[in-house]
Amino acid sequence: MSTAAGDDRRIVGGIAALGAITLLAGGALAGLFEESGKDIATIAGAFDVYHLRIAIFTLWQALLSTVLSVIPAILVARALSRHPAFPGRRIILRLFAVPLALPALVAALGILALHGRSGLFANLFAAAGLGRWPDIYGLAGILMAHVFFNMPLAIRLTLGSLDTIPGNHRRLAAQLGMNAADRFRLIEWPHIRSALPGIAGLIFMLCATSFTIVLILGGGPRSTTLEVAIYQSLRFDFDPAKAVAFTTSQIVLTVIAVTAFFRLGQPADTGFGPIQSGRVYSRPGHAETVFNGVLIIAALLYVGGPMVAIAAAGFAADLVRLAGDTAVWAATAASLVFGFTAASLSLLVGLSLVATRMTLQQRRRLQQPGALERLVDAGSGFILVIPPVVIGAGWFILLRNTVDVFALAPVMVITVNAAMAMPFVVRVLRPPYDAARIRHDRLCTQLGLKGWNRLRLVDWTVLKRPFATAFAFAMALSLGDLGVIALFGSDAVQTLPYLLFSRLGSYRTADAAGLALLLGLLCMTLMFLADMPKGDR
Amino acid sequence: MRRLLSSLISPFFLAATMGAAWAASDSLTIYTYDSFTAEWGPGPGVEKAFEAECGCDLKFVSVADGVALLNRVKLEGAGSKADIVLGLDTNLVADAKASGLFVPHGLEQSETPVPGGWRDEMFMPFDYGYFAVIYDTETVKTPPASLADLVSGDSDTKIVIQDPRTSTPGLGLLLWMKSVYGDGAAAAWEKLRPRVLTVTPGWGEAYGLFTSGEAPMVLSYTTSPAYHMIAEGSERYRAAAFSEGHYLQIEVAGLTKKGGTNPLAKAFLEFMSGPGFQDVIPETNWMFPAGKTSKPLPEAFGKLVKPAKTLLFSPEEIASNRKAWVDEWLAAMSR
């Protein structure tokens, strides 16, 4: 086992990271509470029938979205893990990261280009004389968009956990002549199951806090989430008391739901060994190959279809003029700088949390995880349910008398983006990090390798790939973010999504489509770069 | 840990010191919304014209829209750097006055530049527009001729509207319905509901859905077709003239307490109703000028719908009823 001093350092790092996140969230809520006049009665007054109705809808649509994203994702991830040589596999995986960077509106338009009233399917339907294509507006539309965003994410994260299956397990499965069902039950499922609560929790939170999708595809105010109410109370009514009430509900309800996920999926002891994810010890049978191929292609069509529509609209824009537009260059540069900084910060915080969690797990051996371990693992992820608009407004109130809040906007954008990307970083880093720790701890203790040297000489060989992926995820998320800027957006922080919306807000729809294409391409490039480091083959 | 904390905190201090570079004596700071200061917006032209006249430095600070603008000023309170806040509309005026952050401008509004002669001791109009239903001539052959037509028309010809809880045009349609239907507004909304394809958070999303062909009608402004005529040379999108009249939106600017002590601020408000400002409004802000222009309106503006009647609630009526009216809308649209 590693040294006690090293353990303590790791734990302190995790506590610091947790503290920073708590400060970010707690400070914001304190600021709003302050501004609301600290009037508990007014805050309590916001708990009415409307509040109850939207709370129920929020949870219901998030639960359905999670189930519909995660179950297909498990099957597709399994299929991808069984076929490392599937044609175009790497491109498919990169493509699956693009929705992360797409502003919700862009994705909605892409989905509507296929499934909408005047979409491709509606036209084919009409041409075939089948009458009117059913409208997707309502719960169906919301779910379709959430699956578009989250199924690919779930696939990548599940695949990440399948990649940590030790080679000897695979070999054993092959030697024992296990069929697909047995292999799934005995080898793959325990790995998936240990990662599942985290993945499902993450997606649940993303869907629970959905806003633009819910309004645009929800078809009317029947589809209203708590996030809409929070946005309305801060952005439009400026009623901090209400914002505090709605945010509190959002936090409490999501914590309950996500805790339930963790209760359902008890972490399994999956065992570790050399990973060698690229090796195939047994070829899938003919039937399984067909089944897996169909799954992968179906997922690709579902996710790729709207992206093709987005790209097609983008290519129809006057790209030459956009390329010569200094505002576009400035926004691209701003987005890249903010994204890079936020992703670095996010990686630092995420790694601290992951390292602390593993250290605590090793310390307790077989006992139940303690409160700190739970906090650094899933607990930190709850930052996702605190809307960026709340963080922005709360900190604005706290700091307005001491610093120049104009100049603060970039700092706010970076900090909030880093915090919001952190749960993704944790999900990507945790499986390979834990595996590396278990595999290398004894070796490193024997060699006396610690800290930076250990990371550089030993762990880095297996971790550079996940690090690159986590960084790319975090940066892609930041690229597409509009959250904090929505309230305090100013000329100081003209990012790409901001520019996209400002073009859209002044009749320049084609420009907006061109910028969406640019965002997508940037994200593809990021994922391409993240695939550059060679794995541990 | 120390490194992490310092990396979190140090940018705050950096930001604080950077802010000190702002204050200057012969300068004027105007808060506005960002489509005003965009390169295609009125901002650049206005800045050039005013700076040439005053020999001073005009600084625009922009936020997303009129509502964000008021919230920003309210949040900043007395510490705000704004001399002038430009880009609120009359629906926000009562709220803005209640904040106690604005002072009377003391200027004579010599003529009555906006329909209905709206005037106020604290806020000066700088442009105006009417809400309208814009339709696609390729799919809508007989556009609705009245709000009543819209409400009772074929539910298969859809319209995209904006949410009054989150957007100014959304609130505009709500007030329009209220001013025509009064107590019957809830019933009218229920009747209109099947025609509403979806309700978007803001104008941009709705207009994007409309131009992408998803819906044949959208709530926008009578001036929207002017953009398509002038910038795109297309007459495909037109506004439907409604016999009950159209609801008016007036955009205003006001003097903050800080601006009250800056002589440049008052000079700007006077400049605002003259040609240096008003000439650029039609083709950059796509609204009607609320003051003297040195040239006639562009030809395309002559082809726009001229409302039979102007509808407008007073800021006080809106302030005291908005919540109840939005709740009424919510109930009717959620059933």
PDB file of N, CA and C in Angstrom, chain A residues 378-454:
ATOM      1  N   ALA A 378     -19.930  10.870  -5.499  1.00  0.00           N
ATOM      2  CA  ALA A 378     -21.163  11.327  -6.111  1.00  0.00           C
ATOM      3  C   ALA A 378     -21.531  12.723  -5.628  1.00  0.00           C
ATOM      4  N   GLY A 379     -21.218  13.010  -4.366  1.00  0.00           N
ATOM      5  CA  GLY A 379     -21.640  14.272  -3.757  1.00  0.00           C
ATOM      6  C   GLY A 379     -21.214  15.481  -4.552  1.00  0.00           C
ATOM      7  N   SER A 380     -19.955  15.446  -5.013  1.00  0.00           N
ATOM      8  CA  SER A 380     -19.442  16.607  -5.735  1.00  0.00           C
ATOM      9  C   SER A 380     -20.212  16.836  -7.024  1.00  0.00           C
ATOM     10  N   GLY A 381     -20.786  15.761  -7.577  1.00  0.00           N
ATOM     11  CA  GLY A 381     -21.508  15.880  -8.839  1.00  0.00           C
ATOM     12  C   GLY A 381     -22.760  16.729  -8.743  1.00  0.00           C
ATOM     13  N   PHE A 382     -23.252  16.924  -7.514  1.00  0.00           N
ATOM     14  CA  PHE A 382     -24.492  17.677  -7.371  1.00  0.00           C
ATOM     15  C   PHE A 382     -24.357  19.144  -7.754  1.00  0.00           C
ATOM     16  N   ILE A 383     -23.138  19.570  -7.994  1.00  0.00           N
ATOM     17  CA  ILE A 383     -22.950  20.933  -8.491  1.00  0.00           C
ATOM     18  C   ILE A 383     -23.747  21.137  -9.778  1.00  0.00           C
ATOM     19  N   LEU A 384     -23.959  20.033 -10.499  1.00  0.00           N
ATOM     20  CA  LEU A 384     -24.694  20.114 -11.765  1.00  0.00           C
ATOM     21  C   LEU A 384     -26.119  20.607 -11.609  1.00  0.00           C
ATOM     22  N   VAL A 385     -26.714  20.386 -10.434  1.00  0.00           N
ATOM     23  CA  VAL A 385     -28.110  20.783 -10.303  1.00  0.00           C
ATOM     24  C   VAL A 385     -28.261  22.214  -9.799  1.00  0.00           C
ATOM     25  N   ILE A 386     -27.145  22.882  -9.582  1.00  0.00           N
ATOM     26  CA  ILE A 386     -27.235  24.298  -9.245  1.00  0.00           C
ATOM     27  C   ILE A 386     -27.057  25.072 -10.542  1.00  0.00           C
ATOM     28  N   PRO A 387     -28.117  25.699 -11.013  1.00  0.00           N
ATOM     29  CA  PRO A 387     -28.049  26.300 -12.332  1.00  0.00           C
ATOM     30  C   PRO A 387     -26.972  27.385 -12.404  1.00  0.00           C
ATOM     31  N   PRO A 388     -26.242  27.420 -13.518  1.00  0.00           N
ATOM     32  CA  PRO A 388     -25.224  28.457 -13.688  1.00  0.00           C
ATOM     33  C   PRO A 388     -25.776  29.857 -13.462  1.00  0.00           C
ATOM     34  N   VAL A 389     -27.041  30.049 -13.816  1.00  0.00           N
ATOM     35  CA  VAL A 389     -27.622  31.384 -13.656  1.00  0.00           C
ATOM     36  C   VAL A 389     -27.696  31.743 -12.168  1.00  0.00           C
ATOM     37  N   VAL A 390     -27.901  30.735 -11.310  1.00  0.00           N
ATOM     38  CA  VAL A 390     -27.937  30.957  -9.868  1.00  0.00           C
ATOM     39  C   VAL A 390     -26.535  31.285  -9.361  1.00  0.00           C
ATOM     40  N   ILE A 391     -25.543  30.515  -9.842  1.00  0.00           N
ATOM     41  CA  ILE A 391     -24.171  30.768  -9.407  1.00  0.00           C
ATOM     42  C   ILE A 391     -23.744  32.173  -9.827  1.00  0.00           C
ATOM     43  N   GLY A 392     -24.059  32.507 -11.081  1.00  0.00           N
ATOM     44  CA  GLY A 392     -23.701  33.831 -11.595  1.00  0.00           C
ATOM     45  C   GLY A 392     -24.332  34.937 -10.764  1.00  0.00           C
ATOM     46  N   ALA A 393     -25.640  34.843 -10.554  1.00  0.00           N
ATOM     47  CA  ALA A 393     -26.349  35.902  -9.843  1.00  0.00           C
ATOM     48  C   ALA A 393     -25.899  35.989  -8.391  1.00  0.00           C
ATOM     49  N   GLY A 394     -25.769  34.830  -7.730  1.00  0.00           N
ATOM     50  CA  GLY A 394     -25.392  34.815  -6.324  1.00  0.00           C
ATOM     51  C   GLY A 394     -24.037  35.460  -6.078  1.00  0.00           C
ATOM     52  N   TRP A 395     -23.066  35.065  -6.904  1.00  0.00           N
ATOM     53  CA  TRP A 395     -21.725  35.623  -6.726  1.00  0.00           C
ATOM     54  C   TRP A 395     -21.661  37.080  -7.126  1.00  0.00           C
ATOM     55  N   PHE A 396     -22.474  37.442  -8.096  1.00  0.00           N
ATOM     56  CA  PHE A 396     -22.555  38.846  -8.493  1.00  0.00           C
ATOM     57  C   PHE A 396     -22.965  39.690  -7.291  1.00  0.00           C
ATOM     58  N   ILE A 397     -24.002  39.198  -6.570  1.00  0.00           N
ATOM     59  CA  ILE A 397     -24.503  39.936  -5.408  1.00  0.00           C
ATOM     60  C   ILE A 397     -23.430  40.018  -4.316  1.00  0.00           C
ATOM     61  N   LEU A 398     -22.747  38.882  -4.099  1.00  0.00           N
ATOM     62  CA  LEU A 398     -21.734  38.867  -3.047  1.00  0.00           C
ATOM     63  C   LEU A 398     -20.574  39.803  -3.338  1.00  0.00           C
ATOM     64  N   LEU A 399     -20.219  39.891  -4.619  1.00  0.00           N
ATOM     65  CA  LEU A 399     -18.967  40.581  -4.954  1.00  0.00           C
ATOM     66  C   LEU A 399     -19.150  42.000  -5.460  1.00  0.00           C
ATOM     67  N   ARG A 400     -20.400  42.391  -5.711  1.00  0.00           N
ATOM     68  CA  ARG A 400     -20.597  43.660  -6.424  1.00  0.00           C
ATOM     69  C   ARG A 400     -20.031  44.857  -5.685  1.00  0.00           C
ATOM     70  N   ASN A 401     -19.973  44.770  -4.340  1.00  0.00           N
ATOM     71  CA  ASN A 401     -19.491  45.934  -3.598  1.00  0.00           C
ATOM     72  C   ASN A 401     -17.983  45.939  -3.420  1.00  0.00           C
ATOM     73  N   THR A 402     -17.341  44.818  -3.732  1.00  0.00           N
ATOM     74  CA  THR A 402     -15.904  44.750  -3.476  1.00  0.00           C
ATOM     75  C   THR A 402     -15.073  44.768  -4.746  1.00  0.00           C
ATOM     76  N   VAL A 403     -15.578  44.162  -5.813  1.00  0.00           N
ATOM     77  CA  VAL A 403     -14.772  44.141  -7.031  1.00  0.00           C
ATOM     78  C   VAL A 403     -15.608  44.595  -8.220  1.00  0.00           C
ATOM     79  N   ASP A 404     -14.927  44.817  -9.315  1.00  0.00           N
ATOM     80  CA  ASP A 404     -15.605  45.213 -10.538  1.00  0.00           C
ATOM     81  C   ASP A 404     -16.183  43.962 -11.206  1.00  0.00           C
ATOM     82  N   VAL A 405     -17.489  43.880 -11.191  1.00  0.00           N
ATOM     83  CA  VAL A 405     -18.104  42.646 -11.646  1.00  0.00           C
ATOM     84  C   VAL A 405     -18.008  42.460 -13.165  1.00  0.00           C
ATOM     85  N   PHE A 406     -17.858  43.581 -13.877  1.00  0.00           N
ATOM     86  CA  PHE A 406     -17.661  43.474 -15.335  1.00  0.00           C
ATOM     87  C   PHE A 406     -16.455  42.620 -15.638  1.00  0.00           C
ATOM     88  N   ALA A 407     -15.361  42.988 -14.951  1.00  0.00           N
ATOM     89  CA  ALA A 407     -14.092  42.335 -15.214  1.00  0.00           C
ATOM     90  C   ALA A 407     -14.135  40.903 -14.729  1.00  0.00           C
ATOM     91  N   LEU A 408     -15.087  40.625 -13.862  1.00  0.00           N
ATOM     92  CA  LEU A 408     -15.174  39.307 -13.267  1.00  0.00           C
ATOM     93  C   LEU A 408     -15.811  38.285 -14.202  1.00  0.00           C
ATOM     94  N   ALA A 409     -16.552  38.780 -15.186  1.00  0.00           N
ATOM     95  CA  ALA A 409     -17.315  37.865 -16.045  1.00  0.00           C
ATOM     96  C   ALA A 409     -16.482  36.694 -16.586  1.00  0.00           C
ATOM     97  N   PRO A 410     -15.285  36.946 -17.143  1.00  0.00           N
ATOM     98  CA  PRO A 410     -14.507  35.812 -17.654  1.00  0.00           C
ATOM     99  C   PRO A 410     -14.148  34.805 -16.566  1.00  0.00           C
ATOM    100  N   VAL A 411     -13.821  35.311 -15.373  1.00  0.00           N
ATOM    101  CA  VAL A 411     -13.463  34.423 -14.268  1.00  0.00           C
ATOM    102  C   VAL A 411     -14.661  33.554 -13.903  1.00  0.00           C
ATOM    103  N   MET A 412     -15.814  34.194 -13.872  1.00  0.00           N
ATOM    104  CA  MET A 412     -17.049  33.491 -13.543  1.00  0.00           C
ATOM    105  C   MET A 412     -17.323  32.392 -14.574  1.00  0.00           C
ATOM    106  N   VAL A 413     -17.178  32.737 -15.838  1.00  0.00           N
ATOM    107  CA  VAL A 413     -17.439  31.771 -16.902  1.00  0.00           C
ATOM    108  C   VAL A 413     -16.524  30.559 -16.754  1.00  0.00           C
ATOM    109  N   ILE A 414     -15.248  30.833 -16.522  1.00  0.00           N
ATOM    110  CA  ILE A 414     -14.279  29.744 -16.419  1.00  0.00           C
ATOM    111  C   ILE A 414     -14.564  28.879 -15.196  1.00  0.00           C
ATOM    112  N   THR A 415     -14.783  29.541 -14.058  1.00  0.00           N
ATOM    113  CA  THR A 415     -15.013  28.776 -12.829  1.00  0.00           C
ATOM    114  C   THR A 415     -16.258  27.906 -12.952  1.00  0.00           C
ATOM    115  N   VAL A 416     -17.339  28.492 -13.434  1.00  0.00           N
ATOM    116  CA  VAL A 416     -18.579  27.733 -13.513  1.00  0.00           C
ATOM    117  C   VAL A 416     -18.450  26.602 -14.536  1.00  0.00           C
ATOM    118  N   ASN A 417     -17.829  26.885 -15.672  1.00  0.00           N
ATOM    119  CA  ASN A 417     -17.637  25.823 -16.656  1.00  0.00           C
ATOM    120  C   ASN A 417     -16.797  24.690 -16.093  1.00  0.00           C
ATOM    121  N   ALA A 418     -15.758  25.050 -15.353  1.00  0.00           N
ATOM    122  CA  ALA A 418     -14.906  24.024 -14.760  1.00  0.00           C
ATOM    123  C   ALA A 418     -15.712  23.175 -13.784  1.00  0.00           C
ATOM    124  N   ALA A 419     -16.513  23.829 -12.964  1.00  0.00           N
ATOM    125  CA  ALA A 419     -17.316  23.100 -11.978  1.00  0.00           C
ATOM    126  C   ALA A 419     -18.328  22.194 -12.664  1.00  0.00           C
ATOM    127  N   MET A 420     -18.953  22.691 -13.730  1.00  0.00           N
ATOM    128  CA  MET A 420     -19.983  21.918 -14.408  1.00  0.00           C
ATOM    129  C   MET A 420     -19.389  20.733 -15.184  1.00  0.00           C
ATOM    130  N   ALA A 421     -18.143  20.869 -15.589  1.00  0.00           N
ATOM    131  CA  ALA A 421     -17.514  19.785 -16.345  1.00  0.00           C
ATOM    132  C   ALA A 421     -16.914  18.735 -15.413  1.00  0.00           C
ATOM    133  N   MET A 422     -16.691  19.129 -14.158  1.00  0.00           N
ATOM    134  CA  MET A 422     -16.015  18.257 -13.204  1.00  0.00           C
ATOM    135  C   MET A 422     -16.677  16.882 -13.057  1.00  0.00           C
ATOM    136  N   PRO A 423     -18.014  16.816 -12.926  1.00  0.00           N
ATOM    137  CA  PRO A 423     -18.627  15.477 -12.790  1.00  0.00           C
ATOM    138  C   PRO A 423     -18.327  14.569 -13.988  1.00  0.00           C
ATOM    139  N   PHE A 424     -18.217  15.145 -15.183  1.00  0.00           N
ATOM    140  CA  PHE A 424     -17.881  14.351 -16.368  1.00  0.00           C
ATOM    141  C   PHE A 424     -16.452  13.832 -16.245  1.00  0.00           C
ATOM    142  N   VAL A 425     -15.568  14.727 -15.816  1.00  0.00           N
ATOM    143  CA  VAL A 425     -14.169  14.351 -15.650  1.00  0.00           C
ATOM    144  C   VAL A 425     -14.060  13.187 -14.667  1.00  0.00           C
ATOM    145  N   VAL A 426     -14.804  13.290 -13.571  1.00  0.00           N
ATOM    146  CA  VAL A 426     -14.762  12.235 -12.560  1.00  0.00           C
ATOM    147  C   VAL A 426     -15.213  10.906 -13.154  1.00  0.00           C
ATOM    148  N   ARG A 427     -16.307  10.947 -13.925  1.00  0.00           N
ATOM    149  CA  ARG A 427     -16.819   9.701 -14.508  1.00  0.00           C
ATOM    150  C   ARG A 427     -15.828   9.085 -15.497  1.00  0.00           C
ATOM    151  N   VAL A 428     -15.136   9.932 -16.253  1.00  0.00           N
ATOM    152  CA  VAL A 428     -14.181   9.406 -17.230  1.00  0.00           C
ATOM    153  C   VAL A 428     -12.926   8.884 -16.544  1.00  0.00           C
ATOM    154  N   LEU A 429     -12.456   9.623 -15.551  1.00  0.00           N
ATOM    155  CA  LEU A 429     -11.170   9.271 -14.928  1.00  0.00           C
ATOM    156  C   LEU A 429     -11.253   8.119 -13.947  1.00  0.00           C
ATOM    157  N   ARG A 430     -12.392   8.003 -13.265  1.00  0.00           N
ATOM    158  CA  ARG A 430     -12.438   7.081 -12.138  1.00  0.00           C
ATOM    159  C   ARG A 430     -12.118   5.630 -12.487  1.00  0.00           C
ATOM    160  N   PRO A 431     -12.773   5.036 -13.479  1.00  0.00           N
ATOM    161  CA  PRO A 431     -12.465   3.612 -13.711  1.00  0.00           C
ATOM    162  C   PRO A 431     -10.987   3.350 -14.022  1.00  0.00           C
ATOM    163  N   PRO A 432     -10.384   4.060 -14.974  1.00  0.00           N
ATOM    164  CA  PRO A 432      -8.976   3.756 -15.241  1.00  0.00           C
ATOM    165  C   PRO A 432      -8.059   4.165 -14.094  1.00  0.00           C
ATOM    166  N   TYR A 433      -8.400   5.229 -13.396  1.00  0.00           N
ATOM    167  CA  TYR A 433      -7.558   5.643 -12.282  1.00  0.00           C
ATOM    168  C   TYR A 433      -7.561   4.583 -11.187  1.00  0.00           C
ATOM    169  N   ASP A 434      -8.759   4.126 -10.823  1.00  0.00           N
ATOM    170  CA  ASP A 434      -8.857   3.106  -9.775  1.00  0.00           C
ATOM    171  C   ASP A 434      -8.083   1.854 -10.176  1.00  0.00           C
ATOM    172  N   ALA A 435      -8.241   1.478 -11.451  1.00  0.00           N
ATOM    173  CA  ALA A 435      -7.551   0.281 -11.931  1.00  0.00           C
ATOM    174  C   ALA A 435      -6.041   0.464 -11.822  1.00  0.00           C
ATOM    175  N   ALA A 436      -5.554   1.632 -12.198  1.00  0.00           N
ATOM    176  CA  ALA A 436      -4.114   1.885 -12.165  1.00  0.00           C
ATOM    177  C   ALA A 436      -3.593   1.861 -10.732  1.00  0.00           C
ATOM    178  N   ARG A 437      -4.384   2.437  -9.838  1.00  0.00           N
ATOM    179  CA  ARG A 437      -3.951   2.460  -8.441  1.00  0.00           C
ATOM    180  C   ARG A 437      -3.777   1.037  -7.915  1.00  0.00           C
ATOM    181  N   ILE A 438      -4.796   0.209  -8.162  1.00  0.00           N
ATOM    182  CA  ILE A 438      -4.746  -1.145  -7.628  1.00  0.00           C
ATOM    183  C   ILE A 438      -3.592  -1.928  -8.248  1.00  0.00           C
ATOM    184  N   ARG A 439      -3.398  -1.750  -9.547  1.00  0.00           N
ATOM    185  CA  ARG A 439      -2.357  -2.519 -10.222  1.00  0.00           C
ATOM    186  C   ARG A 439      -0.960  -2.078  -9.838  1.00  0.00           C
ATOM    187  N   HIS A 440      -0.809  -0.761  -9.599  1.00  0.00           N
ATOM    188  CA  HIS A 440       0.551  -0.243  -9.459  1.00  0.00           C
ATOM    189  C   HIS A 440       0.990   0.026  -8.024  1.00  0.00           C
ATOM    190  N   ASP A 441       0.030   0.018  -7.072  1.00  0.00           N
ATOM    191  CA  ASP A 441       0.399   0.409  -5.705  1.00  0.00           C
ATOM    192  C   ASP A 441       1.549  -0.428  -5.139  1.00  0.00           C
ATOM    193  N   ARG A 442       1.429  -1.762  -5.293  1.00  0.00           N
ATOM    194  CA  ARG A 442       2.470  -2.611  -4.706  1.00  0.00           C
ATOM    195  C   ARG A 442       3.819  -2.345  -5.352  1.00  0.00           C
ATOM    196  N   LEU A 443       3.783  -2.320  -6.689  1.00  0.00           N
ATOM    197  CA  LEU A 443       5.008  -2.095  -7.456  1.00  0.00           C
ATOM    198  C   LEU A 443       5.667  -0.788  -7.022  1.00  0.00           C
ATOM    199  N   CYS A 444       4.872   0.266  -6.913  1.00  0.00           N
ATOM    200  CA  CYS A 444       5.436   1.574  -6.613  1.00  0.00           C
ATOM    201  C   CYS A 444       5.963   1.634  -5.191  1.00  0.00           C
ATOM    202  N   THR A 445       5.278   0.949  -4.263  1.00  0.00           N
ATOM    203  CA  THR A 445       5.776   0.925  -2.897  1.00  0.00           C
ATOM    204  C   THR A 445       7.134   0.235  -2.861  1.00  0.00           C
ATOM    205  N   GLN A 446       7.222  -0.875  -3.593  1.00  0.00           N
ATOM    206  CA  GLN A 446       8.500  -1.590  -3.646  1.00  0.00           C
ATOM    207  C   GLN A 446       9.605  -0.722  -4.216  1.00  0.00           C
ATOM    208  N   LEU A 447       9.253   0.028  -5.262  1.00  0.00           N
ATOM    209  CA  LEU A 447      10.268   0.853  -5.925  1.00  0.00           C
ATOM    210  C   LEU A 447      10.470   2.195  -5.219  1.00  0.00           C
ATOM    211  N   GLY A 448       9.617   2.476  -4.236  1.00  0.00           N
ATOM    212  CA  GLY A 448       9.713   3.761  -3.547  1.00  0.00           C
ATOM    213  C   GLY A 448       9.302   4.926  -4.417  1.00  0.00           C
ATOM    214  N   LEU A 449       8.444   4.672  -5.376  1.00  0.00           N
ATOM    215  CA  LEU A 449       7.992   5.756  -6.261  1.00  0.00           C
ATOM    216  C   LEU A 449       6.754   6.413  -5.673  1.00  0.00           C
ATOM    217  N   LYS A 450       6.756   7.759  -5.641  1.00  0.00           N
ATOM    218  CA  LYS A 450       5.615   8.453  -5.052  1.00  0.00           C
ATOM    219  C   LYS A 450       5.297   9.697  -5.878  1.00  0.00           C
ATOM    220  N   GLY A 451       4.125  10.231  -5.599  1.00  0.00           N
ATOM    221  CA  GLY A 451       3.740  11.546  -6.109  1.00  0.00           C
ATOM    222  C   GLY A 451       3.953  11.709  -7.599  1.00  0.00           C
ATOM    223  N   TRP A 452       4.598  12.816  -7.935  1.00  0.00           N
ATOM    224  CA  TRP A 452       4.771  13.205  -9.328  1.00  0.00           C
ATOM    225  C   TRP A 452       5.527  12.140 -10.116  1.00  0.00           C
ATOM    226  N   ASN A 453       6.604  11.595  -9.509  1.00  0.00           N
ATOM    227  CA  ASN A 453       7.413  10.597 -10.211  1.00  0.00           C
ATOM    228  C   ASN A 453       6.600   9.355 -10.537  1.00  0.00           C
ATOM    229  N   ARG A 454       5.770   8.964  -9.585  1.00  0.00           N
ATOM    230  CA  ARG A 454       4.939   7.788  -9.814  1.00  0.00           C
ATOM    231  C   ARG A 454       3.990   8.057 -10.976  1.00  0.00           C
TER     232      ARG A 454
END
